[in-house]
Amino acid sequence: MKNSLVAFILLSFVISYGQQSNIVDFQRVEALLVFNQLAVDSTTYNAYEVDFKILKETDSIFLDAVNMEFKHVALNNSAVIFKNDGEKLIVYSDFEAGEVSKLSFIFNNAPKKAMYFLGWENEGRNQIWTQGQGKYTSNWLPSIDDVNDKIEFDLKFVAPRQYEVISNGVLKSKTDNLGNILWEYDMQKPMSSYLVAVALGRYNSITEHSESGMPLQYFYYPEDSLKVEPTYRYSKRMFDFLEQEIGVNYPWQNYKQVPVHDFLYAGMENTGCTIFSDAYVVDEIGYNDRNYINVNAHELAHQWFGNLVTATSGEHHWLQEGFATYYALLAEKDIFGDNHYMFKLYESAVELGRQDIAGSGTSLLNPKSSSLTFYQRGAWVLHALRSLVGDTVFKKAVKNYLIKYQFSSVKTADFINEVEALYGTSLKTFVSVWIKQKEFPVDAAFGLLQNQSTFINEYLMVDCQAKSSKCSDYLKYYVSDEAKVKVISQMPELVTKDTFKHGFKVRQAISQYVTKIPKALKEDYETLLDDKSYVTIENALYNLWSSFPEDRAKYLSKTRNVIGFSDKNVRLLWIVLNLNTPFYQADNKQGLYEELLSYTNERYDANLRIKAFQYLDLMRSCDERCQINLDNAKTHHNWRLVKFSKELSQKLQNKE
Ligand SMILES: [Zn+2]
């Protein structure tokens, strides 16, 4: 999973330690879910069968099943005594060790989480999607909350014919079913229940094949055909790279990727079926600022690290997130080069160091660690380990580890043992410094970077905090763009007409740090409005509008057709600036206000709504209709929108 829309939120993982994985092994689930009325937040008359093997004599077994109703519960086709306690379905019988049985039933659900129903019918954008990690699949499908029982899930769905239904495994058939469509998916291998997924919505898709012949299917909204290439850019290349780099073939039958509205995270690595936030669906310009590449590679890497081998508990969570973060970095390095890779490691080392200074650092084995620790420190462990043991040992050890533990669960020692076996030397000190101790070994990390990268050495050397006389030279002569950005952030007053001649990143930094524009730079600054970056355009528009009141109409005319990202960042700013430019398009002010207000409505994405509320509050214009939408936002499934709306509501009340 990846949270990157808001950096490093503490993930509160509640890992459930199942009491019964040594008593019963659930092997195969076949379930049929019926989506008959999309406005209703439940599925009804679903059918379910599960095959299981008894490992140890017992008088009862259970499935996790939250807030469901059951009918026709049968064991090997005969009625059986059962109890539904609202959390579990418990079935009673004299189960003998070695016995292989089938449990079947009909169930209805009404999920409050883990499956989300987005009713946007008037926009043609109804969706249903699931999120099993951290939320539990058992909220919508009877399953096992314990990650250690791996099950083959073969799911079928009935849904209205205008929707695509996308789930784990191969689509075996798609047939007419009394005016609806029956979708039958088939998996071949077992996985933990948190990786089960389904997404329903209006989608088109294209498929290409990896070098190894694996189908890679990219879903997109019908109106987004021009965004397919920039959104999914490098997908095949990264897939081919990871298969080569990891040395173990992709372990599932196919790989599908599906964007959805208002997703809870950046992406989620459901087996063979990654679901990701449609904020990453970008056009050619949005690609430059905010692309899907890192999330794409991260979720793909999880198909091995997390899905094929799964951490037994929260203590070993880094075996998933650290590995996914590391392999995503390697995939990016293959595309963008060494300096990019080193710079990302540098940035995460700085953040990890800061986390320790703030007193919130933890051992990597602490299940309550921050995402920063699990993801970035985890990736650092692998970079440092590889630097120590060498490429050959590292790659062979990873391969051995994956093959030895495939389709089962792993602990940190399982991985370390594989490396030690090939390295021939104890890794006790390494493990204690890099993995176990509370502090991130920031000096050792910087030492590695400085040994390995002249680019990082230069970056560290270029420092204008103390405002030295060399600083204006740095902006003229050849140092990396990253170093120039650093100088601009520290001494924006050094920017000259020449500085505008540098590339994308440097120009973006000018738009970010040179906020009061000197007259001498006016002409050059105006060219930023033509850059292929929605971030640069948003910054530049605001700064130009503020610095040169006499030219406000000119800047507004130039940017009137720019929308920006899916949160309409440029459009919202444009509306607000227009409303504050009395002489410009005076007749249309009410219409623009109505447009801004409309973006607070529940039919829009959470990020867009938050931005619209913020601007309305800034202008002290959150009227009665705005406040109704604000109240309504408090019950959204997206916690960021909920938190925001509650805080803004409170603030508005205090003012009254
Ligand atoms: Zn992840």
JSON list of N, CA, C and O in Angstrom, two decimals, residues 162-210:
[
{"chain": "A", "resi": 162, "resn": "GLN", "atom": "N", "xyz": [-23.94, -2.03, -17.76]},
{"chain": "A", "resi": 162, "resn": "GLN", "atom": "CA", "xyz": [-23.11, -0.88, -18.17]},
{"chain": "A", "resi": 162, "resn": "GLN", "atom": "C", "xyz": [-21.78, -0.80, -17.42]},
{"chain": "A", "resi": 162, "resn": "GLN", "atom": "O", "xyz": [-20.95, 0.03, -17.74]},
{"chain": "A", "resi": 163, "resn": "TYR", "atom": "N", "xyz": [-21.60, -1.67, -16.43]},
{"chain": "A", "resi": 163, "resn": "TYR", "atom": "CA", "xyz": [-20.37, -1.57, -15.62]},
{"chain": "A", "resi": 163, "resn": "TYR", "atom": "C", "xyz": [-19.39, -2.69, -15.91]},
{"chain": "A", "resi": 163, "resn": "TYR", "atom": "O", "xyz": [-19.77, -3.82, -16.17]},
{"chain": "A", "resi": 164, "resn": "GLU", "atom": "N", "xyz": [-18.10, -2.34, -15.78]},
{"chain": "A", "resi": 164, "resn": "GLU", "atom": "CA", "xyz": [-17.04, -3.35, -15.77]},
{"chain": "A", "resi": 164, "resn": "GLU", "atom": "C", "xyz": [-16.88, -3.81, -14.32]},
{"chain": "A", "resi": 164, "resn": "GLU", "atom": "O", "xyz": [-16.99, -3.00, -13.39]},
{"chain": "A", "resi": 165, "resn": "VAL", "atom": "N", "xyz": [-16.61, -5.08, -14.14]},
{"chain": "A", "resi": 165, "resn": "VAL", "atom": "CA", "xyz": [-16.32, -5.60, -12.80]},
{"chain": "A", "resi": 165, "resn": "VAL", "atom": "C", "xyz": [-14.92, -6.23, -12.87]},
{"chain": "A", "resi": 165, "resn": "VAL", "atom": "O", "xyz": [-14.68, -7.12, -13.67]},
{"chain": "A", "resi": 166, "resn": "ILE", "atom": "N", "xyz": [-14.03, -5.74, -12.01]},
{"chain": "A", "resi": 166, "resn": "ILE", "atom": "CA", "xyz": [-12.61, -6.14, -12.10]},
{"chain": "A", "resi": 166, "resn": "ILE", "atom": "C", "xyz": [-12.20, -6.75, -10.76]},
{"chain": "A", "resi": 166, "resn": "ILE", "atom": "O", "xyz": [-12.45, -6.15, -9.71]},
{"chain": "A", "resi": 167, "resn": "SER", "atom": "N", "xyz": [-11.61, -7.95, -10.81]},
{"chain": "A", "resi": 167, "resn": "SER", "atom": "CA", "xyz": [-11.26, -8.62, -9.56]},
{"chain": "A", "resi": 167, "resn": "SER", "atom": "C", "xyz": [-9.98, -9.43, -9.73]},
{"chain": "A", "resi": 167, "resn": "SER", "atom": "O", "xyz": [-9.34, -9.38, -10.79]},
{"chain": "A", "resi": 168, "resn": "ASN", "atom": "N", "xyz": [-9.58, -10.17, -8.70]},
{"chain": "A", "resi": 168, "resn": "ASN", "atom": "CA", "xyz": [-8.35, -10.95, -8.76]},
{"chain": "A", "resi": 168, "resn": "ASN", "atom": "C", "xyz": [-8.50, -12.14, -9.69]},
{"chain": "A", "resi": 168, "resn": "ASN", "atom": "O", "xyz": [-9.53, -12.78, -9.74]},
{"chain": "A", "resi": 169, "resn": "GLY", "atom": "N", "xyz": [-7.44, -12.47, -10.40]},
{"chain": "A", "resi": 169, "resn": "GLY", "atom": "CA", "xyz": [-7.43, -13.68, -11.22]},
{"chain": "A", "resi": 169, "resn": "GLY", "atom": "C", "xyz": [-7.79, -13.42, -12.67]},
{"chain": "A", "resi": 169, "resn": "GLY", "atom": "O", "xyz": [-7.82, -12.29, -13.15]},
{"chain": "A", "resi": 170, "resn": "VAL", "atom": "N", "xyz": [-8.08, -14.52, -13.37]},
{"chain": "A", "resi": 170, "resn": "VAL", "atom": "CA", "xyz": [-8.39, -14.44, -14.80]},
{"chain": "A", "resi": 170, "resn": "VAL", "atom": "C", "xyz": [-9.90, -14.37, -14.99]},
{"chain": "A", "resi": 170, "resn": "VAL", "atom": "O", "xyz": [-10.64, -15.08, -14.32]},
{"chain": "A", "resi": 171, "resn": "LEU", "atom": "N", "xyz": [-10.34, -13.51, -15.88]},
{"chain": "A", "resi": 171, "resn": "LEU", "atom": "CA", "xyz": [-11.76, -13.46, -16.21]},
{"chain": "A", "resi": 171, "resn": "LEU", "atom": "C", "xyz": [-12.06, -14.67, -17.09]},
{"chain": "A", "resi": 171, "resn": "LEU", "atom": "O", "xyz": [-11.67, -14.72, -18.25]},
{"chain": "A", "resi": 172, "resn": "LYS", "atom": "N", "xyz": [-12.76, -15.64, -16.50]},
{"chain": "A", "resi": 172, "resn": "LYS", "atom": "CA", "xyz": [-13.01, -16.90, -17.20]},
{"chain": "A", "resi": 172, "resn": "LYS", "atom": "C", "xyz": [-14.17, -16.75, -18.17]},
{"chain": "A", "resi": 172, "resn": "LYS", "atom": "O", "xyz": [-14.16, -17.27, -19.27]},
{"chain": "A", "resi": 173, "resn": "SER", "atom": "N", "xyz": [-15.21, -16.02, -17.72]},
{"chain": "A", "resi": 173, "resn": "SER", "atom": "CA", "xyz": [-16.35, -15.82, -18.61]},
{"chain": "A", "resi": 173, "resn": "SER", "atom": "C", "xyz": [-17.14, -14.60, -18.18]},
{"chain": "A", "resi": 173, "resn": "SER", "atom": "O", "xyz": [-17.04, -14.14, -17.04]},
{"chain": "A", "resi": 174, "resn": "LYS", "atom": "N", "xyz": [-17.90, -14.09, -19.15]},
{"chain": "A", "resi": 174, "resn": "LYS", "atom": "CA", "xyz": [-18.72, -12.91, -18.93]},
{"chain": "A", "resi": 174, "resn": "LYS", "atom": "C", "xyz": [-20.01, -13.22, -19.68]},
{"chain": "A", "resi": 174, "resn": "LYS", "atom": "O", "xyz": [-20.00, -13.25, -20.91]},
{"chain": "A", "resi": 175, "resn": "THR", "atom": "N", "xyz": [-21.08, -13.51, -18.97]},
{"chain": "A", "resi": 175, "resn": "THR", "atom": "CA", "xyz": [-22.28, -13.99, -19.65]},
{"chain": "A", "resi": 175, "resn": "THR", "atom": "C", "xyz": [-23.52, -13.22, -19.23]},
{"chain": "A", "resi": 175, "resn": "THR", "atom": "O", "xyz": [-23.57, -12.64, -18.14]},
{"chain": "A", "resi": 176, "resn": "ASP", "atom": "N", "xyz": [-24.51, -13.24, -20.10]},
{"chain": "A", "resi": 176, "resn": "ASP", "atom": "CA", "xyz": [-25.77, -12.57, -19.81]},
{"chain": "A", "resi": 176, "resn": "ASP", "atom": "C", "xyz": [-26.50, -13.30, -18.69]},
{"chain": "A", "resi": 176, "resn": "ASP", "atom": "O", "xyz": [-26.54, -14.52, -18.66]},
{"chain": "A", "resi": 177, "resn": "ASN", "atom": "N", "xyz": [-27.06, -12.53, -17.75]},
{"chain": "A", "resi": 177, "resn": "ASN", "atom": "CA", "xyz": [-27.73, -13.14, -16.62]},
{"chain": "A", "resi": 177, "resn": "ASN", "atom": "C", "xyz": [-28.99, -12.34, -16.33]},
{"chain": "A", "resi": 177, "resn": "ASN", "atom": "O", "xyz": [-28.95, -11.36, -15.59]},
{"chain": "A", "resi": 178, "resn": "LEU", "atom": "N", "xyz": [-30.09, -12.69, -17.00]},
{"chain": "A", "resi": 178, "resn": "LEU", "atom": "CA", "xyz": [-31.38, -12.02, -16.83]},
{"chain": "A", "resi": 178, "resn": "LEU", "atom": "C", "xyz": [-31.24, -10.49, -16.98]},
{"chain": "A", "resi": 178, "resn": "LEU", "atom": "O", "xyz": [-31.72, -9.72, -16.17]},
{"chain": "A", "resi": 179, "resn": "GLY", "atom": "N", "xyz": [-30.54, -10.08, -18.02]},
{"chain": "A", "resi": 179, "resn": "GLY", "atom": "CA", "xyz": [-30.37, -8.64, -18.27]},
{"chain": "A", "resi": 179, "resn": "GLY", "atom": "C", "xyz": [-29.16, -8.05, -17.58]},
{"chain": "A", "resi": 179, "resn": "GLY", "atom": "O", "xyz": [-28.68, -6.98, -17.94]},
{"chain": "A", "resi": 180, "resn": "ASN", "atom": "N", "xyz": [-28.64, -8.72, -16.56]},
{"chain": "A", "resi": 180, "resn": "ASN", "atom": "CA", "xyz": [-27.38, -8.30, -15.94]},
{"chain": "A", "resi": 180, "resn": "ASN", "atom": "C", "xyz": [-26.24, -9.12, -16.54]},
{"chain": "A", "resi": 180, "resn": "ASN", "atom": "O", "xyz": [-26.46, -9.96, -17.39]},
{"chain": "A", "resi": 181, "resn": "ILE", "atom": "N", "xyz": [-25.03, -8.86, -16.06]},
{"chain": "A", "resi": 181, "resn": "ILE", "atom": "CA", "xyz": [-23.88, -9.64, -16.54]},
{"chain": "A", "resi": 181, "resn": "ILE", "atom": "C", "xyz": [-23.31, -10.45, -15.38]},
{"chain": "A", "resi": 181, "resn": "ILE", "atom": "O", "xyz": [-23.16, -9.93, -14.27]},
{"chain": "A", "resi": 182, "resn": "LEU", "atom": "N", "xyz": [-23.00, -11.72, -15.66]},
{"chain": "A", "resi": 182, "resn": "LEU", "atom": "CA", "xyz": [-22.31, -12.55, -14.68]},
{"chain": "A", "resi": 182, "resn": "LEU", "atom": "C", "xyz": [-20.83, -12.59, -15.04]},
{"chain": "A", "resi": 182, "resn": "LEU", "atom": "O", "xyz": [-20.46, -12.98, -16.15]},
{"chain": "A", "resi": 183, "resn": "TRP", "atom": "N", "xyz": [-20.00, -12.13, -14.11]},
{"chain": "A", "resi": 183, "resn": "TRP", "atom": "CA", "xyz": [-18.54, -12.11, -14.30]},
{"chain": "A", "resi": 183, "resn": "TRP", "atom": "C", "xyz": [-17.93, -13.23, -13.46]},
{"chain": "A", "resi": 183, "resn": "TRP", "atom": "O", "xyz": [-18.14, -13.28, -12.25]},
{"chain": "A", "resi": 184, "resn": "GLU", "atom": "N", "xyz": [-17.13, -14.12, -14.09]},
{"chain": "A", "resi": 184, "resn": "GLU", "atom": "CA", "xyz": [-16.52, -15.21, -13.33]},
{"chain": "A", "resi": 184, "resn": "GLU", "atom": "C", "xyz": [-15.00, -15.09, -13.37]},
{"chain": "A", "resi": 184, "resn": "GLU", "atom": "O", "xyz": [-14.39, -15.20, -14.43]},
{"chain": "A", "resi": 185, "resn": "TYR", "atom": "N", "xyz": [-14.41, -14.87, -12.21]},
{"chain": "A", "resi": 185, "resn": "TYR", "atom": "CA", "xyz": [-12.95, -14.79, -12.09]},
{"chain": "A", "resi": 185, "resn": "TYR", "atom": "C", "xyz": [-12.40, -16.06, -11.47]},
{"chain": "A", "resi": 185, "resn": "TYR", "atom": "O", "xyz": [-13.05, -16.70, -10.64]},
{"chain": "A", "resi": 186, "resn": "ASP", "atom": "N", "xyz": [-11.19, -16.39, -11.86]},
{"chain": "A", "resi": 186, "resn": "ASP", "atom": "CA", "xyz": [-10.57, -17.62, -11.37]},
{"chain": "A", "resi": 186, "resn": "ASP", "atom": "C", "xyz": [-9.12, -17.36, -10.96]},
{"chain": "A", "resi": 186, "resn": "ASP", "atom": "O", "xyz": [-8.34, -16.85, -11.76]},
{"chain": "A", "resi": 187, "resn": "MET", "atom": "N", "xyz": [-8.80, -17.71, -9.73]},
{"chain": "A", "resi": 187, "resn": "MET", "atom": "CA", "xyz": [-7.40, -17.65, -9.29]},
{"chain": "A", "resi": 187, "resn": "MET", "atom": "C", "xyz": [-6.83, -19.06, -9.26]},
{"chain": "A", "resi": 187, "resn": "MET", "atom": "O", "xyz": [-7.59, -20.03, -9.18]},
{"chain": "A", "resi": 188, "resn": "GLN", "atom": "N", "xyz": [-5.52, -19.17, -9.26]},
{"chain": "A", "resi": 188, "resn": "GLN", "atom": "CA", "xyz": [-4.92, -20.50, -9.18]},
{"chain": "A", "resi": 188, "resn": "GLN", "atom": "C", "xyz": [-4.12, -20.69, -7.91]},
{"chain": "A", "resi": 188, "resn": "GLN", "atom": "O", "xyz": [-3.88, -21.81, -7.49]},
{"chain": "A", "resi": 189, "resn": "LYS", "atom": "N", "xyz": [-3.68, -19.58, -7.30]},
{"chain": "A", "resi": 189, "resn": "LYS", "atom": "CA", "xyz": [-2.79, -19.68, -6.14]},
{"chain": "A", "resi": 189, "resn": "LYS", "atom": "C", "xyz": [-3.42, -19.00, -4.93]},
{"chain": "A", "resi": 189, "resn": "LYS", "atom": "O", "xyz": [-4.24, -18.10, -5.07]},
{"chain": "A", "resi": 190, "resn": "PRO", "atom": "N", "xyz": [-2.99, -19.40, -3.73]},
{"chain": "A", "resi": 190, "resn": "PRO", "atom": "CA", "xyz": [-3.57, -18.83, -2.52]},
{"chain": "A", "resi": 190, "resn": "PRO", "atom": "C", "xyz": [-2.94, -17.50, -2.11]},
{"chain": "A", "resi": 190, "resn": "PRO", "atom": "O", "xyz": [-1.78, -17.22, -2.46]},
{"chain": "A", "resi": 191, "resn": "MET", "atom": "N", "xyz": [-3.69, -16.71, -1.36]},
{"chain": "A", "resi": 191, "resn": "MET", "atom": "CA", "xyz": [-3.19, -15.42, -0.84]},
{"chain": "A", "resi": 191, "resn": "MET", "atom": "C", "xyz": [-3.92, -15.06, 0.44]},
{"chain": "A", "resi": 191, "resn": "MET", "atom": "O", "xyz": [-4.96, -15.64, 0.76]},
{"chain": "A", "resi": 192, "resn": "SER", "atom": "N", "xyz": [-3.40, -14.07, 1.15]},
{"chain": "A", "resi": 192, "resn": "SER", "atom": "CA", "xyz": [-4.05, -13.59, 2.38]},
{"chain": "A", "resi": 192, "resn": "SER", "atom": "C", "xyz": [-5.34, -12.84, 2.02]},
{"chain": "A", "resi": 192, "resn": "SER", "atom": "O", "xyz": [-5.42, -12.21, 0.96]},
{"chain": "A", "resi": 193, "resn": "SER", "atom": "N", "xyz": [-6.31, -12.88, 2.94]},
{"chain": "A", "resi": 193, "resn": "SER", "atom": "CA", "xyz": [-7.63, -12.30, 2.63]},
{"chain": "A", "resi": 193, "resn": "SER", "atom": "C", "xyz": [-7.59, -10.79, 2.39]},
{"chain": "A", "resi": 193, "resn": "SER", "atom": "O", "xyz": [-8.45, -10.25, 1.69]},
{"chain": "A", "resi": 194, "resn": "TYR", "atom": "N", "xyz": [-6.60, -10.08, 2.95]},
{"chain": "A", "resi": 194, "resn": "TYR", "atom": "CA", "xyz": [-6.60, -8.63, 2.78]},
{"chain": "A", "resi": 194, "resn": "TYR", "atom": "C", "xyz": [-6.31, -8.22, 1.34]},
{"chain": "A", "resi": 194, "resn": "TYR", "atom": "O", "xyz": [-6.47, -7.05, 0.97]},
{"chain": "A", "resi": 195, "resn": "LEU", "atom": "N", "xyz": [-5.91, -9.18, 0.51]},
{"chain": "A", "resi": 195, "resn": "LEU", "atom": "CA", "xyz": [-5.56, -8.89, -0.89]},
{"chain": "A", "resi": 195, "resn": "LEU", "atom": "C", "xyz": [-6.70, -9.14, -1.87]},
{"chain": "A", "resi": 195, "resn": "LEU", "atom": "O", "xyz": [-6.54, -8.97, -3.08]},
{"chain": "A", "resi": 196, "resn": "VAL", "atom": "N", "xyz": [-7.86, -9.55, -1.35]},
{"chain": "A", "resi": 196, "resn": "VAL", "atom": "CA", "xyz": [-9.03, -9.74, -2.22]},
{"chain": "A", "resi": 196, "resn": "VAL", "atom": "C", "xyz": [-9.56, -8.37, -2.61]},
{"chain": "A", "resi": 196, "resn": "VAL", "atom": "O", "xyz": [-9.59, -7.46, -1.79]},
{"chain": "A", "resi": 197, "resn": "ALA", "atom": "N", "xyz": [-9.97, -8.22, -3.86]},
{"chain": "A", "resi": 197, "resn": "ALA", "atom": "CA", "xyz": [-10.46, -6.90, -4.28]},
{"chain": "A", "resi": 197, "resn": "ALA", "atom": "C", "xyz": [-11.51, -7.02, -5.37]},
{"chain": "A", "resi": 197, "resn": "ALA", "atom": "O", "xyz": [-11.52, -7.99, -6.14]},
{"chain": "A", "resi": 198, "resn": "VAL", "atom": "N", "xyz": [-12.36, -6.01, -5.43]},
{"chain": "A", "resi": 198, "resn": "VAL", "atom": "CA", "xyz": [-13.21, -5.85, -6.60]},
{"chain": "A", "resi": 198, "resn": "VAL", "atom": "C", "xyz": [-13.40, -4.35, -6.83]},
{"chain": "A", "resi": 198, "resn": "VAL", "atom": "O", "xyz": [-13.42, -3.56, -5.89]},
{"chain": "A", "resi": 199, "resn": "ALA", "atom": "N", "xyz": [-13.44, -3.98, -8.11]},
{"chain": "A", "resi": 199, "resn": "ALA", "atom": "CA", "xyz": [-13.77, -2.61, -8.48]},
{"chain": "A", "resi": 199, "resn": "ALA", "atom": "C", "xyz": [-14.83, -2.67, -9.57]},
{"chain": "A", "resi": 199, "resn": "ALA", "atom": "O", "xyz": [-14.74, -3.49, -10.48]},
{"chain": "A", "resi": 200, "resn": "LEU", "atom": "N", "xyz": [-15.84, -1.83, -9.43]},
{"chain": "A", "resi": 200, "resn": "LEU", "atom": "CA", "xyz": [-16.91, -1.79, -10.42]},
{"chain": "A", "resi": 200, "resn": "LEU", "atom": "C", "xyz": [-17.07, -0.35, -10.87]},
{"chain": "A", "resi": 200, "resn": "LEU", "atom": "O", "xyz": [-17.05, 0.57, -10.05]},
{"chain": "A", "resi": 201, "resn": "GLY", "atom": "N", "xyz": [-17.21, -0.14, -12.16]},
{"chain": "A", "resi": 201, "resn": "GLY", "atom": "CA", "xyz": [-17.42, 1.22, -12.66]},
{"chain": "A", "resi": 201, "resn": "GLY", "atom": "C", "xyz": [-17.46, 1.22, -14.17]},
{"chain": "A", "resi": 201, "resn": "GLY", "atom": "O", "xyz": [-17.43, 0.16, -14.80]},
{"chain": "A", "resi": 202, "resn": "ARG", "atom": "N", "xyz": [-17.54, 2.42, -14.72]},
{"chain": "A", "resi": 202, "resn": "ARG", "atom": "CA", "xyz": [-17.49, 2.53, -16.19]},
{"chain": "A", "resi": 202, "resn": "ARG", "atom": "C", "xyz": [-16.03, 2.67, -16.60]},
{"chain": "A", "resi": 202, "resn": "ARG", "atom": "O", "xyz": [-15.39, 3.66, -16.27]},
{"chain": "A", "resi": 203, "resn": "TYR", "atom": "N", "xyz": [-15.54, 1.68, -17.28]},
{"chain": "A", "resi": 203, "resn": "TYR", "atom": "CA", "xyz": [-14.12, 1.67, -17.68]},
{"chain": "A", "resi": 203, "resn": "TYR", "atom": "C", "xyz": [-13.96, 1.15, -19.09]},
{"chain": "A", "resi": 203, "resn": "TYR", "atom": "O", "xyz": [-14.72, 0.30, -19.55]},
{"chain": "A", "resi": 204, "resn": "ASN", "atom": "N", "xyz": [-12.92, 1.65, -19.75]},
{"chain": "A", "resi": 204, "resn": "ASN", "atom": "CA", "xyz": [-12.35, 0.97, -20.91]},
{"chain": "A", "resi": 204, "resn": "ASN", "atom": "C", "xyz": [-11.00, 0.44, -20.47]},
{"chain": "A", "resi": 204, "resn": "ASN", "atom": "O", "xyz": [-10.51, 0.80, -19.40]},
{"chain": "A", "resi": 205, "resn": "SER", "atom": "N", "xyz": [-10.39, -0.40, -21.29]},
{"chain": "A", "resi": 205, "resn": "SER", "atom": "CA", "xyz": [-9.05, -0.85, -20.93]},
{"chain": "A", "resi": 205, "resn": "SER", "atom": "C", "xyz": [-8.24, -1.17, -22.17]},
{"chain": "A", "resi": 205, "resn": "SER", "atom": "O", "xyz": [-8.81, -1.41, -23.25]},
{"chain": "A", "resi": 206, "resn": "ILE", "atom": "N", "xyz": [-6.94, -1.13, -22.02]},
{"chain": "A", "resi": 206, "resn": "ILE", "atom": "CA", "xyz": [-6.06, -1.67, -23.06]},
{"chain": "A", "resi": 206, "resn": "ILE", "atom": "C", "xyz": [-5.11, -2.67, -22.39]},
{"chain": "A", "resi": 206, "resn": "ILE", "atom": "O", "xyz": [-4.85, -2.57, -21.21]},
{"chain": "A", "resi": 207, "resn": "THR", "atom": "N", "xyz": [-4.65, -3.62, -23.20]},
{"chain": "A", "resi": 207, "resn": "THR", "atom": "CA", "xyz": [-3.76, -4.65, -22.66]},
{"chain": "A", "resi": 207, "resn": "THR", "atom": "C", "xyz": [-2.50, -4.70, -23.49]},
{"chain": "A", "resi": 207, "resn": "THR", "atom": "O", "xyz": [-2.55, -4.67, -24.72]},
{"chain": "A", "resi": 208, "resn": "GLU", "atom": "N", "xyz": [-1.35, -4.75, -22.83]},
{"chain": "A", "resi": 208, "resn": "GLU", "atom": "CA", "xyz": [-0.11, -5.09, -23.54]},
{"chain": "A", "resi": 208, "resn": "GLU", "atom": "C", "xyz": [0.51, -6.26, -22.79]},
{"chain": "A", "resi": 208, "resn": "GLU", "atom": "O", "xyz": [0.03, -6.67, -21.74]},
{"chain": "A", "resi": 209, "resn": "HIS", "atom": "N", "xyz": [1.57, -6.82, -23.37]},
{"chain": "A", "resi": 209, "resn": "HIS", "atom": "CA", "xyz": [2.18, -8.00, -22.75]},
{"chain": "A", "resi": 209, "resn": "HIS", "atom": "C", "xyz": [3.62, -7.73, -22.37]},
{"chain": "A", "resi": 209, "resn": "HIS", "atom": "O", "xyz": [4.34, -7.05, -23.11]},
{"chain": "A", "resi": 210, "resn": "SER", "atom": "N", "xyz": [4.03, -8.27, -21.23]},
{"chain": "A", "resi": 210, "resn": "SER", "atom": "CA", "xyz": [5.43, -8.13, -20.80]},
{"chain": "A", "resi": 210, "resn": "SER", "atom": "C", "xyz": [6.31, -8.99, -21.71]},
{"chain": "A", "resi": 210, "resn": "SER", "atom": "O", "xyz": [5.81, -9.83, -22.45]}
]
